[in-house]
Tab-separated table of C-alpha atoms in Angstrom:
chain	number	residue	atom	x	y	z
G	7	MET	CA	-0.003	0.036	0.041
G	8	ARG	CA	2.742	2.468	0.573
G	9	GLU	CA	4.326	1.609	-2.369
G	10	ALA	CA	1.032	2.613	-4.317
G	11	LEU	CA	0.705	5.738	-2.211
G	12	ARG	CA	4.068	6.791	-3.734
G	13	GLY	CA	2.770	5.979	-7.139
G	14	LEU	CA	-0.182	8.708	-6.889
G	15	THR	CA	0.027	10.871	-10.426
G	16	THR	CA	-0.232	14.744	-10.074
G	17	ARG	CA	-3.911	14.428	-9.979
G	18	GLY	CA	-4.115	12.033	-7.312
G	19	ARG	CA	-1.697	14.597	-5.280
G	20	SER	CA	-4.389	17.494	-6.379
G	21	PHE	CA	-7.018	15.203	-5.037
G	22	LEU	CA	-5.361	14.931	-1.367
G	23	ALA	CA	-4.456	18.336	-1.118
G	24	ALA	CA	-7.984	19.410	-2.320
G	25	ALA	CA	-9.269	17.165	0.531
G	26	ALA	CA	-6.713	18.669	3.120
G	27	ALA	CA	-7.844	22.247	2.478
G	28	ALA	CA	-11.674	20.993	2.443
G	29	ALA	CA	-11.283	20.273	5.782
G	30	LEU	CA	-9.419	22.661	7.502
G	31	SER	CA	-12.029	24.942	5.718
G	32	ALA	CA	-14.598	22.855	7.236
G	33	VAL	CA	-13.355	23.260	10.958
G	34	ILE	CA	-12.712	26.692	10.880
G	35	LEU	CA	-16.208	27.194	8.973
G	36	GLY	CA	-18.036	24.997	11.154
G	37	GLU	CA	-19.403	23.319	7.610
G	38	LYS	CA	-20.017	19.608	8.237
G	39	ASP	CA	-21.052	19.594	4.384
G	40	LEU	CA	-17.265	20.461	3.637
G	41	LEU	CA	-16.306	18.229	5.885
G	42	ARG	CA	-18.190	15.581	3.658
G	43	VAL	CA	-16.639	16.392	0.648
G	44	ALA	CA	-13.107	16.617	2.063
G	45	VAL	CA	-13.804	12.886	2.756
G	46	LEU	CA	-14.869	11.883	-0.497
G	47	LEU	CA	-11.853	13.870	-2.123
G	48	ALA	CA	-9.525	12.156	0.199
G	49	ILE	CA	-11.145	8.621	-0.212
G	50	LEU	CA	-11.102	8.420	-4.031
G	51	PRO	CA	-7.009	8.664	-4.512
G	52	MET	CA	-6.779	6.020	-1.367
G	53	LEU	CA	-9.367	3.875	-3.251
G	54	ALA	CA	-7.587	4.299	-6.382
G	55	ALA	CA	-4.003	3.622	-5.009
G	56	LEU	CA	-5.666	0.344	-3.472
G	57	TYR	CA	-7.140	-0.520	-6.885
G	58	VAL	CA	-3.607	-0.654	-8.535
G	59	GLY	CA	-1.986	-2.137	-5.884
G	60	ARG	CA	-3.949	-5.266	-6.003
G	61	SER	CA	-3.940	-5.280	-9.299
G	62	ARG	CA	-0.293	-5.234	-10.030
G	63	TYR	CA	0.288	-8.587	-8.743
G	64	ARG	CA	-2.615	-10.155	-10.997
G	65	LEU	CA	-0.644	-9.285	-14.478
G	66	ALA	CA	0.756	-12.571	-16.086
G	67	CYS	CA	3.362	-11.345	-19.437
G	68	SER	CA	4.977	-13.499	-22.060
G	69	ARG	CA	7.519	-12.867	-24.580
G	70	SER	CA	7.882	-14.189	-28.081
G	71	LEU	CA	10.904	-14.106	-30.520
G	72	GLN	CA	10.254	-14.572	-34.358
G	73	PRO	CA	12.704	-15.699	-35.059
G	74	HIS	CA	15.404	-16.079	-32.218
G	75	ARG	CA	18.353	-16.004	-34.537
G	76	ALA	CA	18.116	-13.561	-37.513
G	77	PRO	CA	21.116	-12.447	-39.960
G	78	VAL	CA	22.359	-8.879	-40.310
G	79	GLY	CA	20.253	-6.423	-41.584
G	80	ALA	CA	16.913	-8.555	-41.246
G	81	SER	CA	14.146	-8.065	-38.667
G	82	ALA	CA	13.117	-9.875	-35.846
G	83	ARG	CA	9.364	-9.725	-34.743
G	84	VAL	CA	9.208	-9.454	-30.821
G	85	VAL	CA	5.289	-10.402	-29.757
G	86	LEU	CA	4.050	-9.708	-25.995
G	87	ARG	CA	1.295	-11.066	-24.615
G	88	LEU	CA	-0.411	-9.545	-21.353
G	89	GLN	CA	-3.248	-11.271	-19.397
G	90	ASN	CA	-5.068	-10.067	-16.619
G	91	MET	CA	-5.338	-12.373	-14.224
G	92	SER	CA	-7.673	-10.837	-11.804
G	93	ARG	CA	-11.289	-10.061	-11.980
G	94	LEU	CA	-11.383	-6.471	-12.266
G	95	PRO	CA	-10.568	-4.631	-15.384
G	96	THR	CA	-7.237	-2.822	-15.566
G	97	GLY	CA	-6.941	0.749	-16.426
G	98	THR	CA	-4.593	2.171	-19.447
G	99	LEU	CA	-1.208	0.371	-19.501
G	100	LEU	CA	1.885	1.590	-21.104
G	101	LEU	CA	4.371	-1.067	-22.204
G	102	GLU	CA	7.871	-0.311	-22.145
G	103	ASP	CA	10.455	-3.131	-23.581
G	104	ARG	CA	13.984	-2.599	-22.866
G	105	LEU	CA	16.148	-3.305	-25.768
G	106	PRO	CA	19.956	-2.306	-26.257
G	107	TYR	CA	21.048	0.438	-28.267
G	108	ALA	CA	22.089	-1.600	-31.052
G	109	LEU	CA	18.353	-3.009	-31.874
G	110	GLY	CA	16.774	0.370	-31.828
G	111	SER	CA	14.962	2.654	-29.436
G	112	ARG	CA	12.623	0.864	-26.474
G	113	PRO	CA	9.380	0.583	-28.174
G	114	ARG	CA	6.331	1.730	-26.158
G	115	VAL	CA	3.110	0.491	-26.407
G	116	VAL	CA	-0.592	1.659	-25.132
G	117	LEU	CA	-3.146	-0.987	-24.470
G	118	GLU	CA	-6.438	0.959	-23.216
G	119	ARG	CA	-8.149	-1.392	-20.976
G	120	LEU	CA	-7.673	-5.395	-20.042
G	121	GLY	CA	-11.401	-6.857	-19.015
G	122	ALA	CA	-11.510	-9.362	-16.747
G	123	ARG	CA	-9.671	-12.691	-17.124
G	124	GLN	CA	-8.495	-10.692	-20.793
G	125	ALA	CA	-5.228	-11.094	-22.996
G	126	SER	CA	-4.126	-9.152	-25.045
G	127	SER	CA	-0.941	-9.249	-27.543
G	128	VAL	CA	1.451	-6.601	-29.047
G	129	ALA	CA	3.766	-6.588	-31.250
G	130	TYR	CA	7.055	-4.377	-32.777
G	131	THR	CA	9.910	-5.160	-34.777
G	132	VAL	CA	14.051	-5.027	-34.058
G	133	ARG	CA	16.352	-4.615	-36.598
G	134	ALA	CA	20.318	-4.926	-35.806
G	135	ASP	CA	23.017	-4.427	-38.262
G	136	VAL	CA	25.897	-5.474	-36.170
G	137	ARG	CA	25.921	-9.414	-35.227
G	138	GLY	CA	25.815	-10.671	-31.553
G	139	ARG	CA	23.732	-11.651	-29.017
G	140	TYR	CA	21.224	-9.028	-27.823
G	141	GLU	CA	19.154	-9.444	-24.202
G	142	VAL	CA	15.464	-8.215	-24.903
G	143	GLY	CA	13.752	-7.128	-22.050
G	144	PRO	CA	12.910	-6.873	-19.138
G	145	LEU	CA	9.268	-5.396	-20.013
G	146	VAL	CA	8.099	-2.495	-17.809
G	147	VAL	CA	4.850	-2.101	-17.146
G	148	ARG	CA	2.952	1.098	-15.801
G	149	LEU	CA	-0.529	0.608	-14.381
G	150	THR	CA	-3.077	3.340	-13.803
G	151	ASP	CA	-6.533	3.520	-12.176
G	152	PRO	CA	-9.007	4.480	-14.622
G	153	PHE	CA	-9.696	8.033	-13.553
G	154	GLY	CA	-5.546	8.649	-14.064
G	155	LEU	CA	-4.827	9.152	-9.866
G	156	CYS	CA	-2.305	6.484	-9.221
G	157	GLU	CA	0.293	5.221	-11.567
G	158	LEU	CA	2.895	2.139	-10.742
G	159	THR	CA	5.282	0.530	-12.118
G	160	ARG	CA	6.027	-3.053	-12.664
G	161	SER	CA	9.106	-4.882	-14.454
G	162	PHE	CA	8.713	-8.393	-15.394
G	163	PRO	CA	12.153	-10.304	-14.669
G	164	SER	CA	12.088	-12.720	-18.017
G	165	ILE	CA	14.339	-12.031	-20.674
G	166	ASP	CA	14.769	-13.376	-24.403
G	167	ARG	CA	17.849	-13.512	-26.428
G	168	LEU	CA	17.862	-12.609	-29.925
G	169	THR	CA	21.128	-13.958	-31.943
G	170	VAL	CA	22.058	-11.593	-34.499
G	171	ILE	CA	23.924	-14.249	-37.214
G	172	PRO	CA	26.291	-13.052	-40.086
G	173	GLN	CA	24.830	-12.568	-43.510
G	174	VAL	CA	24.922	-15.701	-45.205
G	175	VAL	CA	24.543	-15.843	-49.066
G	176	ALA	CA	24.020	-18.476	-51.776
G	177	LEU	CA	27.022	-19.820	-53.006
G	178	PRO	CA	27.449	-21.581	-56.689
G	179	ASN	CA	27.488	-25.342	-56.729
G	180	VAL	CA	31.368	-25.978	-57.692
G	181	ARG	CA	33.213	-29.539	-57.834
G	182	LEU	CA	36.350	-29.287	-54.908
G	183	ALA	CA	38.794	-31.500	-55.332
G	184	GLY	CA	40.309	-33.495	-52.398
G	185	GLU	CA	36.987	-33.622	-50.442
G	186	TYR	CA	36.514	-37.052	-49.845
G	187	THR	CA	38.466	-38.992	-47.054
G	188	GLY	CA	37.406	-41.471	-44.246
G	189	ALA	CA	33.667	-43.085	-44.126
G	190	GLY	CA	30.600	-41.751	-44.221
G	191	ASP	CA	27.366	-40.677	-47.206
G	192	SER	CA	29.082	-38.595	-49.589
G	193	ARG	CA	30.150	-41.367	-52.390
G	194	ALA	CA	30.328	-45.227	-52.192
G	195	ARG	CA	33.641	-47.055	-52.778
G	196	SER	CA	34.175	-50.821	-51.875
G	197	VAL	CA	37.106	-52.218	-50.216
G	198	ALA	CA	39.119	-54.777	-51.978
G	199	VAL	CA	40.077	-57.558	-49.478
G	200	HIS	CA	41.442	-60.700	-51.308
G	201	GLY	CA	40.045	-60.426	-55.265
G	202	GLU	CA	37.083	-59.075	-56.897
G	203	ASP	CA	34.788	-62.079	-56.139
G	204	ASP	CA	34.884	-61.564	-52.242
G	205	ALA	CA	35.887	-57.700	-52.389
G	206	ALA	CA	33.278	-56.697	-50.023
G	207	THR	CA	33.297	-59.799	-47.807
G	208	ARG	CA	33.459	-60.028	-43.642
G	209	GLU	CA	32.761	-62.835	-41.184
G	210	TYR	CA	29.760	-63.647	-40.322
G	211	ARG	CA	27.550	-61.974	-37.291
G	212	ARG	CA	24.871	-62.989	-35.389
G	213	GLY	CA	21.800	-61.745	-37.150
G	214	ASP	CA	23.163	-61.153	-40.297
G	215	ASP	CA	20.462	-61.914	-43.429
G	216	LEU	CA	21.347	-65.716	-44.880
G	217	ARG	CA	21.252	-64.481	-47.876
G	218	ARG	CA	24.254	-62.497	-47.941
G	219	VAL	CA	26.390	-65.266	-47.203
G	220	HIS	CA	29.252	-65.284	-49.805
G	221	TRP	CA	29.537	-69.150	-50.584
G	222	LYS	CA	33.144	-68.816	-52.417
G	223	SER	CA	34.833	-66.890	-49.927
G	224	THR	CA	33.215	-69.198	-47.202
G	225	ALA	CA	34.661	-72.407	-49.099
G	226	ARG	CA	38.531	-70.956	-49.212
G	227	LEU	CA	38.233	-69.421	-45.522
G	228	GLY	CA	36.378	-72.473	-43.889
G	229	GLU	CA	34.453	-69.670	-42.114
G	230	LEU	CA	30.871	-68.663	-42.756
G	231	MET	CA	31.262	-65.112	-44.687
G	232	VAL	CA	28.861	-62.509	-45.726
G	233	ARG	CA	28.644	-59.670	-48.382
G	234	ARG	CA	30.404	-56.374	-46.827
G	235	GLU	CA	28.000	-53.680	-47.365
G	236	GLU	CA	29.605	-50.865	-49.655
G	237	GLN	CA	31.723	-48.365	-47.149
G	238	PRO	CA	30.639	-45.022	-48.283
G	239	TRP	CA	33.103	-41.912	-48.081
G	240	GLU	CA	32.306	-38.776	-46.341
G	241	SER	CA	33.131	-34.918	-47.434
G	242	ARG	CA	35.116	-33.582	-44.828
G	243	ALA	CA	36.316	-29.925	-44.200
G	244	THR	CA	37.466	-27.599	-41.930
G	245	VAL	CA	36.526	-23.810	-42.304
G	246	VAL	CA	39.536	-21.768	-40.731
G	247	LEU	CA	38.853	-17.780	-39.477
G	248	ASP	CA	41.902	-15.577	-38.658
G	249	THR	CA	40.974	-13.209	-36.261
G	250	ARG	CA	44.341	-11.326	-35.926
G	251	ALA	CA	43.533	-7.772	-34.899
G	252	PHE	CA	46.597	-6.459	-36.787
G	253	ALA	CA	45.669	-8.663	-39.965
G	254	HIS	CA	42.102	-6.612	-40.526
G	255	ARG	CA	41.441	-3.332	-41.397
G	256	GLY	CA	38.285	-1.068	-41.424
G	257	GLU	CA	35.462	-0.386	-38.684
G	258	GLY	CA	31.954	-1.340	-38.207
G	259	PRO	CA	29.905	-3.709	-40.450
G	260	THR	CA	32.082	-2.731	-43.471
G	261	ALA	CA	35.526	-3.832	-41.892
G	262	SER	CA	37.463	-6.479	-43.505
G	263	PHE	CA	37.107	-8.807	-40.815
G	264	GLU	CA	33.242	-9.206	-41.080
G	265	TRP	CA	33.648	-9.807	-44.880
G	266	ALA	CA	35.961	-12.446	-43.333
G	267	VAL	CA	32.922	-13.466	-40.894
G	268	SER	CA	30.329	-13.500	-43.132
G	269	ALA	CA	32.277	-15.487	-45.926
G	270	ALA	CA	33.067	-17.878	-43.391
G	271	ALA	CA	29.301	-18.221	-42.287
G	272	SER	CA	28.065	-18.544	-45.956
G	273	ILE	CA	30.859	-21.236	-46.895
G	274	ALA	CA	29.615	-23.151	-43.587
G	275	VAL	CA	26.497	-22.922	-44.592
G	276	HIS	CA	27.218	-24.099	-48.287
G	277	LEU	CA	29.707	-27.012	-47.136
G	278	ARG	CA	26.839	-28.562	-44.312
G	279	GLU	CA	24.089	-28.545	-47.442
G	280	ALA	CA	26.421	-30.209	-49.613
G	281	GLY	CA	26.888	-32.983	-46.661
G	282	TYR	CA	29.727	-32.227	-45.802
G	283	LYS	CA	30.946	-32.913	-42.314
G	284	MET	CA	32.515	-29.889	-40.807
G	285	ARG	CA	34.557	-28.271	-38.872
G	286	LEU	CA	35.313	-24.425	-37.711
G	287	VAL	CA	38.113	-22.990	-36.147
G	288	THR	CA	39.666	-19.862	-35.363
G	289	ASP	CA	42.862	-18.589	-33.310
G	290	SER	CA	40.292	-16.935	-30.674
G	291	GLY	CA	39.905	-20.536	-29.195
G	292	ILE	CA	36.474	-21.642	-31.502
G	293	ASP	CA	37.163	-25.078	-32.565
G	294	ALA	CA	33.583	-26.645	-33.108
G	295	ASP	CA	32.058	-29.343	-35.078
G	296	ALA	CA	29.020	-28.118	-36.670
G	297	THR	CA	27.937	-31.616	-37.932
G	298	ASP	CA	25.533	-32.891	-34.921
G	299	GLY	CA	24.207	-29.148	-34.388
G	300	GLY	CA	24.401	-28.376	-38.295
G	301	GLU	CA	25.088	-24.798	-39.627
G	302	GLY	CA	23.292	-23.140	-37.008
G	303	LEU	CA	26.227	-24.298	-34.272
G	304	ALA	CA	28.878	-22.845	-36.500
G	305	LEU	CA	26.528	-19.344	-37.020
G	306	ASP	CA	25.915	-19.137	-33.473
G	307	HIS	CA	29.504	-19.364	-32.702
G	308	LEU	CA	30.344	-16.433	-35.738
G	309	ALA	CA	27.744	-14.269	-33.900
G	310	ASP	CA	30.297	-13.657	-31.445
G	311	VAL	CA	33.539	-14.005	-33.007
G	312	LYS	CA	36.002	-10.910	-32.017
G	313	LEU	CA	39.256	-9.568	-33.025
G	314	ASN	CA	41.813	-11.274	-31.369
G	315	LYS	CA	44.981	-8.720	-30.468
G	316	ARG	CA	46.771	-11.669	-29.395
G	317	GLY	CA	46.351	-14.114	-31.948
G	318	ASP	CA	49.190	-14.979	-34.381
G	319	ILE	CA	49.114	-17.797	-37.100
G	320	THR	CA	51.091	-20.299	-35.002
G	321	GLN	CA	48.225	-20.907	-32.718
G	322	LEU	CA	45.910	-21.006	-35.542
G	323	VAL	CA	47.986	-23.702	-37.199
G	324	GLU	CA	48.233	-25.787	-34.118
G	325	ALA	CA	44.547	-25.491	-33.201
G	326	VAL	CA	43.899	-26.692	-36.791
G	327	ARG	CA	46.312	-29.478	-36.814
G	328	ARG	CA	45.301	-30.667	-33.462
G	329	ARG	CA	42.490	-32.983	-34.844
G	330	SER	CA	43.308	-33.014	-38.343
G	331	ASP	CA	41.515	-35.722	-40.469
G	332	GLY	CA	42.481	-34.494	-43.716
G	333	GLY	CA	39.942	-33.416	-46.051
G	334	LEU	CA	39.417	-29.741	-47.195
G	335	VAL	CA	40.641	-26.862	-45.533
G	336	ILE	CA	39.108	-23.297	-46.697
G	337	ALA	CA	40.967	-20.465	-44.950
G	338	LEU	CA	39.820	-16.802	-44.290
G	339	LEU	CA	43.003	-15.058	-44.105
G	340	GLY	CA	44.010	-11.299	-43.543
G	341	ALA	CA	47.225	-9.962	-44.024
G	342	LEU	CA	50.127	-12.277	-43.828
G	343	THR	CA	54.056	-11.716	-44.034
G	344	SER	CA	55.862	-14.353	-46.097
G	345	ALA	CA	57.103	-16.199	-42.853
G	346	GLU	CA	53.541	-16.455	-41.818
G	347	ALA	CA	52.857	-17.958	-44.837
G	348	GLU	CA	55.503	-20.493	-44.671
G	349	LEU	CA	54.022	-21.396	-40.933
G	350	LEU	CA	50.893	-22.267	-42.684
G	351	ALA	CA	52.696	-24.651	-45.322
G	352	GLY	CA	52.461	-27.578	-41.928
G	353	LEU	CA	48.461	-27.657	-42.670
G	354	ARG	CA	48.704	-29.158	-46.335
G	355	THR	CA	49.368	-32.959	-46.103
G	356	ASN	CA	48.892	-35.661	-49.089
G	357	SER	CA	45.326	-35.855	-47.837
G	358	THR	CA	44.683	-32.809	-47.185
G	359	THR	CA	43.501	-29.900	-49.732
G	360	CYS	CA	44.134	-26.404	-48.849
G	361	VAL	CA	42.345	-23.148	-50.292
G	362	ALA	CA	42.958	-19.608	-49.074
G	363	PHE	CA	40.862	-16.499	-49.367
G	364	LEU	CA	43.535	-14.433	-48.989
G	365	ILE	CA	42.373	-10.603	-47.997
G	366	ASP	CA	43.995	-7.564	-49.003
G	367	SER	CA	43.069	-5.734	-45.790
G	368	SER	CA	44.980	-2.513	-47.239
G	369	THR	CA	42.109	-1.961	-49.614
G	370	TRP	CA	39.615	-1.159	-47.069
G	371	LEU	CA	41.787	1.896	-46.079
G	372	THR	CA	42.287	5.007	-48.377
G	373	LEU	CA	46.330	5.026	-49.134
G	374	PRO	CA	48.989	7.282	-51.278
G	375	PRO	CA	49.812	5.365	-54.108
G	376	GLU	CA	53.354	4.812	-52.894
G	377	SER	CA	51.864	3.098	-49.631
G	378	ARG	CA	49.435	1.209	-51.854
G	379	ALA	CA	51.974	-0.201	-54.090
G	380	GLU	CA	53.843	-1.440	-51.280
G	381	ALA	CA	50.768	-3.050	-49.828
G	382	SER	CA	49.820	-4.579	-53.065
G	383	ARG	CA	53.252	-5.943	-53.037
G	384	ALA	CA	53.760	-7.476	-49.575
G	385	HIS	CA	50.060	-9.020	-50.242
G	386	GLY	CA	51.587	-10.684	-53.885
G	387	ALA	CA	54.279	-11.707	-51.899
G	388	SER	CA	52.112	-13.726	-49.459
G	389	ALA	CA	50.201	-15.284	-51.833
G	390	LEU	CA	53.308	-16.430	-53.857
G	391	GLY	CA	54.523	-18.124	-50.550
G	392	LEU	CA	51.620	-19.996	-50.020
G	393	MET	CA	51.247	-21.015	-53.605
G	394	ARG	CA	54.714	-21.986	-53.452
G	395	THR	CA	53.688	-24.938	-50.448
G	396	GLY	CA	51.093	-26.205	-52.217
G	397	TRP	CA	47.577	-23.753	-51.214
G	398	ARG	CA	45.277	-22.669	-53.782
G	399	VAL	CA	44.954	-18.801	-53.493
G	400	VAL	CA	41.789	-16.722	-54.173
G	401	GLY	CA	42.476	-12.848	-54.010
G	402	VAL	CA	40.318	-10.792	-52.068
G	403	ALA	CA	40.220	-7.047	-52.170
G	404	HIS	CA	37.376	-4.595	-50.851
G	405	GLY	CA	33.974	-4.542	-53.024
G	406	ASN	CA	34.829	-8.248	-54.088
G	407	LYS	CA	31.412	-10.326	-53.453
G	408	LEU	CA	32.410	-14.251	-52.230
G	409	PRO	CA	29.931	-16.019	-54.989
G	410	GLY	CA	31.937	-14.271	-58.099
G	411	LEU	CA	35.162	-15.540	-56.268
G	412	TRP	CA	33.909	-19.078	-54.879
G	413	PRO	CA	34.768	-20.662	-58.424
G	414	GLN	CA	38.172	-19.793	-58.131
G	415	ALA	CA	38.646	-21.779	-54.747
G	416	ALA	CA	37.675	-25.248	-57.534
G	417	ARG	CA	40.504	-24.371	-60.085
G	418	GLY	CA	43.578	-26.614	-59.588
G	419	SER	CA	45.814	-24.218	-61.337
G	420	GLN	CA	45.602	-20.370	-59.670
G	421	GLY	CA	44.060	-18.985	-62.788
G	422	PHE	CA	45.279	-16.031	-65.189
G	423	ALA	CA	44.510	-13.182	-62.678
G	424	TRP	CA	46.548	-14.214	-60.565
G	425	ARG	CA	49.587	-14.755	-62.537
G	426	ALA	CA	48.727	-11.395	-63.929
G	427	THR	CA	49.193	-10.016	-60.331
G	428	LEU	CA	51.873	-11.709	-59.364
G	429	ALA	CA	53.767	-10.622	-62.786
G	430	GLU	CA	52.864	-7.027	-62.075
G	431	THR	CA	54.133	-7.249	-58.403
G	432	VAL	CA	57.598	-8.701	-59.563
G	433	ALA	CA	57.575	-6.144	-62.569
G	434	GLY	CA	57.073	-3.650	-59.977
G	435	GLY	CA	59.694	-4.710	-57.771
G	436	MET	CA	62.570	-4.693	-60.542
G	437	ARG	CA	61.742	-1.230	-61.605
């Protein structure tokens, strides 16, 4: 009740002041009728405070996000459902949902009245241009009586989380060499054991279908043998994201790092849809298998990834090699030195195909001609160092789109564009 009295509005306090003035006048003038007016003026705000104070504990609220995971630049719909649990109608309700600055200003919605046991839903939209995880809530409800004499604020503690994932773009379907290793569903291949006739046989196990018995192998080996099912191979891929702070340039959503994060997300989704067993690795500590959780797990990790001021290529190579099982390695790399390019050679093995999207982060800056030429030479030298160790290199400059660059990842040679770039770099160095 004390809290309700503290919630009296200016109108409610004016009623109490008028009641006090009327009571004082009634005492001085000896007018009993004026005293009755004073009592009436005092009772009205007290009843309003009692009404609001009781109803504040009889409201139920729920919130739903549609969807819980939204890409950068997309909108999400927030639905608020408020229910009056009491037998008395409410007054005007002002709803205010608390939002972080990145999702926009706090929405305010007015509900004129909720009847007894009545529920009402309101909705608003949010939009985020920066990836991350954002808390939506708590909801603040301002309750008033029908006469506007008392107003109380109630906060619902429930909080929902909106995950803003990097922007994912569709990539063209291309054949990537070196993709099949191990066992899985991608492509069926038989395993030869003793020859073509018994290329897929094994010992009989309880429960095996007798129709699969391979009598020729059984007669030769002296034990019951059955035809072995084809051992399918699987496509494995590791997406590597370079998070070193000094390897990227630019700020905000247009920075080179954001291009790399979006590219990593697009490649991860594309490979998962193609049936790859996928792994995501960064030098900032992320090492996640996205096989069981689908591409959503990788996107959740990429929603949180930040630049690492202490990262280095050695950590990145060690993280990848810690659980390396061959297949395809696709790396999104920022600026590299020749020594760092040589360190990446440790990822290249006979069972591994390595593709690097080498970002020329200097193109995200406005540089004078001499500095631009020097940055281009350093970028070309890094690319040449990777290619010498067996990497496929796809150059990335500011303004390039990943769908246009993706087909270059399938080429065994580096293409005429890179050769021309390297030739110009060498020629510039000779001058």
